[in-house]
């Protein structure tokens, strides 16, 4: 596969936000396993292939990115521990959605811009191939 690295990551962002929207609007839990799988794969790929090379430019912002991933993982863990789909589950899912929205905004408006400055076309293509 080919294409643009940032478009690919943004497409994954949109897919997760859409699954969240359906889950919270319709108060259904059936898409949760897919949300979880997509989020884990996406965050692990960013941490493994994208974030490390950006730390030289703005370490604090990138560390903040890792922290937001860690918070998302803790919330996913909390959601997994609840076997019941109740108001508390929905409330936690809403908080997870908010954290993810905030994080996506930060990536798309700032972190990806850093990447565009630091990475050349070959670097971007290599990362894209690694994550696909
Ligand atoms: Fe991320
Ligand atoms: Fe992302």
PDB file of C-alpha atoms and ligand atoms in Angstrom:
ATOM      1  CA  UNK A   1       0.000   0.000   0.000  1.00  0.00           C
ATOM      2  CA  UNK A   2       1.084   3.577  -0.424  1.00  0.00           C
ATOM      3  CA  UNK A   3      -0.254   7.086   0.122  1.00  0.00           C
ATOM      4  CA  UNK A   4       0.438   9.845   2.569  1.00  0.00           C
ATOM      5  CA  UNK A   5       1.451   8.994   6.128  1.00  0.00           C
ATOM      6  CA  UNK A   6      -0.557  11.813   7.717  1.00  0.00           C
ATOM      7  CA  UNK A   7      -3.661  11.114   5.640  1.00  0.00           C
ATOM      8  CA  UNK A   8      -3.453   7.484   6.694  1.00  0.00           C
ATOM      9  CA  UNK A   9      -3.205   8.353  10.406  1.00  0.00           C
ATOM     10  CA  UNK A  10      -6.013  10.937  10.074  1.00  0.00           C
ATOM     11  CA  UNK A  11      -8.204   8.331   8.401  1.00  0.00           C
ATOM     12  CA  UNK A  12      -7.644   6.021  11.390  1.00  0.00           C
ATOM     13  CA  UNK A  13      -8.525   8.914  13.730  1.00  0.00           C
ATOM     14  CA  UNK A  14     -11.784   9.517  11.853  1.00  0.00           C
ATOM     15  CA  UNK A  15     -12.718   5.842  11.930  1.00  0.00           C
ATOM     16  CA  UNK A  16     -12.325   5.636  15.708  1.00  0.00           C
ATOM     17  CA  UNK A  17     -14.242   8.883  16.301  1.00  0.00           C
ATOM     18  CA  UNK A  18     -17.084   7.598  14.131  1.00  0.00           C
ATOM     19  CA  UNK A  19     -17.255   4.315  16.066  1.00  0.00           C
ATOM     20  CA  UNK A  20     -17.318   6.332  19.302  1.00  0.00           C
ATOM     21  CA  UNK A  21     -20.106   8.508  17.945  1.00  0.00           C
ATOM     22  CA  UNK A  22     -22.291   5.505  17.141  1.00  0.00           C
ATOM     23  CA  UNK A  23     -21.483   3.842  20.477  1.00  0.00           C
ATOM     24  CA  UNK A  24     -22.394   6.911  22.529  1.00  0.00           C
ATOM     25  CA  UNK A  25     -25.366   8.075  20.417  1.00  0.00           C
ATOM     26  CA  UNK A  26     -27.040   4.701  20.308  1.00  0.00           C
ATOM     27  CA  UNK A  27     -25.789   3.571  23.717  1.00  0.00           C
ATOM     28  CA  UNK A  28     -24.585   0.276  22.327  1.00  0.00           C
ATOM     29  CA  UNK A  29     -21.496  -1.665  23.276  1.00  0.00           C
ATOM     30  CA  UNK A  30     -21.050  -3.809  20.172  1.00  0.00           C
ATOM     31  CA  UNK A  31     -18.380  -1.616  18.549  1.00  0.00           C
ATOM     32  CA  UNK A  32     -16.279  -1.368  21.690  1.00  0.00           C
ATOM     33  CA  UNK A  33     -13.956  -4.316  20.856  1.00  0.00           C
ATOM     34  CA  UNK A  34     -13.249  -2.739  17.467  1.00  0.00           C
ATOM     35  CA  UNK A  35     -12.591   0.695  19.033  1.00  0.00           C
ATOM     36  CA  UNK A  36     -10.198  -0.893  21.486  1.00  0.00           C
ATOM     37  CA  UNK A  37      -8.336  -2.895  18.848  1.00  0.00           C
ATOM     38  CA  UNK A  38      -8.000   0.089  16.510  1.00  0.00           C
ATOM     39  CA  UNK A  39      -6.833   2.404  19.303  1.00  0.00           C
ATOM     40  CA  UNK A  40      -4.196  -0.003  20.589  1.00  0.00           C
ATOM     41  CA  UNK A  41      -2.789  -0.708  17.145  1.00  0.00           C
ATOM     42  CA  UNK A  42      -2.751   2.991  16.243  1.00  0.00           C
ATOM     43  CA  UNK A  43      -1.120   4.165  19.488  1.00  0.00           C
ATOM     44  CA  UNK A  44       1.470   1.378  19.440  1.00  0.00           C
ATOM     45  CA  UNK A  45       2.418   2.226  15.853  1.00  0.00           C
ATOM     46  CA  UNK A  46       2.802   5.924  16.663  1.00  0.00           C
ATOM     47  CA  UNK A  47       4.924   5.146  19.707  1.00  0.00           C
ATOM     48  CA  UNK A  48       7.085   2.660  17.865  1.00  0.00           C
ATOM     49  CA  UNK A  49       7.575   4.357  14.496  1.00  0.00           C
ATOM     50  CA  UNK A  50       6.633   8.043  14.665  1.00  0.00           C
ATOM     51  CA  UNK A  51       7.143   9.611  18.074  1.00  0.00           C
ATOM     52  CA  UNK A  52      10.812   8.637  18.738  1.00  0.00           C
ATOM     53  CA  UNK A  53      12.218  10.663  15.839  1.00  0.00           C
ATOM     54  CA  UNK A  54      10.202  13.753  16.844  1.00  0.00           C
ATOM     55  CA  UNK A  55      11.524  13.974  20.406  1.00  0.00           C
ATOM     56  CA  UNK A  56      14.550  16.006  19.331  1.00  0.00           C
ATOM     57  CA  UNK A  57      12.290  18.821  18.165  1.00  0.00           C
ATOM     58  CA  UNK A  58       9.910  19.209  21.100  1.00  0.00           C
ATOM     59  CA  UNK A  59      10.432  16.635  23.805  1.00  0.00           C
ATOM     60  CA  UNK A  60       7.711  17.875  26.183  1.00  0.00           C
ATOM     61  CA  UNK A  61       4.962  17.784  23.546  1.00  0.00           C
ATOM     62  CA  UNK A  62       5.934  14.274  22.485  1.00  0.00           C
ATOM     63  CA  UNK A  63       6.096  13.111  26.120  1.00  0.00           C
ATOM     64  CA  UNK A  64       2.638  14.626  26.521  1.00  0.00           C
ATOM     65  CA  UNK A  65       1.517  12.471  23.598  1.00  0.00           C
ATOM     66  CA  UNK A  66       2.808   9.313  25.319  1.00  0.00           C
ATOM     67  CA  UNK A  67       1.035  10.376  28.536  1.00  0.00           C
ATOM     68  CA  UNK A  68      -2.269  10.827  26.717  1.00  0.00           C
ATOM     69  CA  UNK A  69      -1.883   7.365  25.187  1.00  0.00           C
ATOM     70  CA  UNK A  70      -1.225   5.996  28.679  1.00  0.00           C
ATOM     71  CA  UNK A  71      -4.370   7.662  30.063  1.00  0.00           C
ATOM     72  CA  UNK A  72      -6.408   6.237  27.180  1.00  0.00           C
ATOM     73  CA  UNK A  73      -5.021   2.763  27.942  1.00  0.00           C
ATOM     74  CA  UNK A  74      -5.924   3.122  31.634  1.00  0.00           C
ATOM     75  CA  UNK A  75      -9.488   4.087  30.709  1.00  0.00           C
ATOM     76  CA  UNK A  76      -9.720   1.135  28.297  1.00  0.00           C
ATOM     77  CA  UNK A  77      -8.565  -1.068  31.142  1.00  0.00           C
ATOM     78  CA  UNK A  78     -11.295   0.355  33.395  1.00  0.00           C
ATOM     79  CA  UNK A  79     -13.919  -0.274  30.712  1.00  0.00           C
ATOM     80  CA  UNK A  80     -12.710  -3.867  30.358  1.00  0.00           C
ATOM     81  CA  UNK A  81     -13.000  -4.472  34.097  1.00  0.00           C
ATOM     82  CA  UNK A  82     -16.692  -3.657  34.063  1.00  0.00           C
ATOM     83  CA  UNK A  83     -18.705  -6.614  32.865  1.00  0.00           C
ATOM     84  CA  UNK A  84     -21.844  -4.553  32.968  1.00  0.00           C
ATOM     85  CA  UNK A  85     -22.849  -2.021  30.356  1.00  0.00           C
ATOM     86  CA  UNK A  86     -24.335   0.566  32.673  1.00  0.00           C
ATOM     87  CA  UNK A  87     -24.304   4.332  33.233  1.00  0.00           C
ATOM     88  CA  UNK A  88     -20.850   4.166  34.724  1.00  0.00           C
ATOM     89  CA  UNK A  89     -19.529   2.362  31.657  1.00  0.00           C
ATOM     90  CA  UNK A  90     -21.073   5.004  29.389  1.00  0.00           C
ATOM     91  CA  UNK A  91     -19.596   7.793  31.543  1.00  0.00           C
ATOM     92  CA  UNK A  92     -16.118   6.260  31.297  1.00  0.00           C
ATOM     93  CA  UNK A  93     -16.518   5.744  27.559  1.00  0.00           C
ATOM     94  CA  UNK A  94     -17.448   9.419  27.229  1.00  0.00           C
ATOM     95  CA  UNK A  95     -14.301  10.462  29.103  1.00  0.00           C
ATOM     96  CA  UNK A  96     -12.207   8.193  26.875  1.00  0.00           C
ATOM     97  CA  UNK A  97     -13.811   9.784  23.827  1.00  0.00           C
ATOM     98  CA  UNK A  98     -12.988  13.260  25.143  1.00  0.00           C
ATOM     99  CA  UNK A  99      -9.361  12.361  25.839  1.00  0.00           C
ATOM    100  CA  UNK A 100      -9.029  10.835  22.382  1.00  0.00           C
ATOM    101  CA  UNK A 101     -10.604  13.896  20.723  1.00  0.00           C
ATOM    102  CA  UNK A 102      -8.226  16.221  22.529  1.00  0.00           C
ATOM    103  CA  UNK A 103      -5.261  14.009  21.655  1.00  0.00           C
ATOM    104  CA  UNK A 104      -6.217  13.780  17.983  1.00  0.00           C
ATOM    105  CA  UNK A 105      -6.532  17.548  17.768  1.00  0.00           C
ATOM    106  CA  UNK A 106      -3.067  17.976  19.269  1.00  0.00           C
ATOM    107  CA  UNK A 107      -1.581  15.455  16.849  1.00  0.00           C
ATOM    108  CA  UNK A 108      -3.251  16.846  13.766  1.00  0.00           C
ATOM    109  CA  UNK A 109      -2.616  20.508  14.536  1.00  0.00           C
ATOM    110  CA  UNK A 110       0.849  20.239  16.035  1.00  0.00           C
ATOM    111  CA  UNK A 111       2.606  16.860  16.222  1.00  0.00           C
ATOM    112  CA  UNK A 112       2.089  15.986  12.552  1.00  0.00           C
ATOM    113  CA  UNK A 113       3.378  19.460  11.633  1.00  0.00           C
ATOM    114  CA  UNK A 114       6.566  18.740  13.561  1.00  0.00           C
ATOM    115  CA  UNK A 115       6.837  15.445  11.699  1.00  0.00           C
ATOM    116  CA  UNK A 116       6.420  17.194   8.344  1.00  0.00           C
ATOM    117  CA  UNK A 117       9.333  19.470   9.263  1.00  0.00           C
ATOM    118  CA  UNK A 118      11.641  16.748  10.512  1.00  0.00           C
ATOM    119  CA  UNK A 119      10.941  13.767   8.277  1.00  0.00           C
ATOM    120  CA  UNK A 120      11.768  13.609   4.601  1.00  0.00           C
ATOM    121  CA  UNK A 121       9.590  11.796   2.035  1.00  0.00           C
ATOM    122  CA  UNK A 122      11.577   8.554   2.373  1.00  0.00           C
ATOM    123  CA  UNK A 123      11.231   8.562   6.170  1.00  0.00           C
ATOM    124  CA  UNK A 124       7.475   9.138   5.845  1.00  0.00           C
ATOM    125  CA  UNK A 125       7.078   6.333   3.309  1.00  0.00           C
ATOM    126  CA  UNK A 126       9.114   3.948   5.455  1.00  0.00           C
ATOM    127  CA  UNK A 127       6.919   4.685   8.500  1.00  0.00           C
ATOM    128  CA  UNK A 128       3.764   4.322   6.418  1.00  0.00           C
ATOM    129  CA  UNK A 129       4.914   0.884   5.216  1.00  0.00           C
ATOM    130  CA  UNK A 130       5.761  -0.155   8.766  1.00  0.00           C
ATOM    131  CA  UNK A 131       2.357   0.746  10.142  1.00  0.00           C
ATOM    132  CA  UNK A 132       0.247  -0.623   7.298  1.00  0.00           C
TER     133      UNK A 132
HETATM  134 FE1  LIG B   1      -1.689   9.296  19.269  1.00  0.00          FE
HETATM  135 FE1  LIG B   2      -2.945   9.359  16.306  1.00  0.00          FE
END
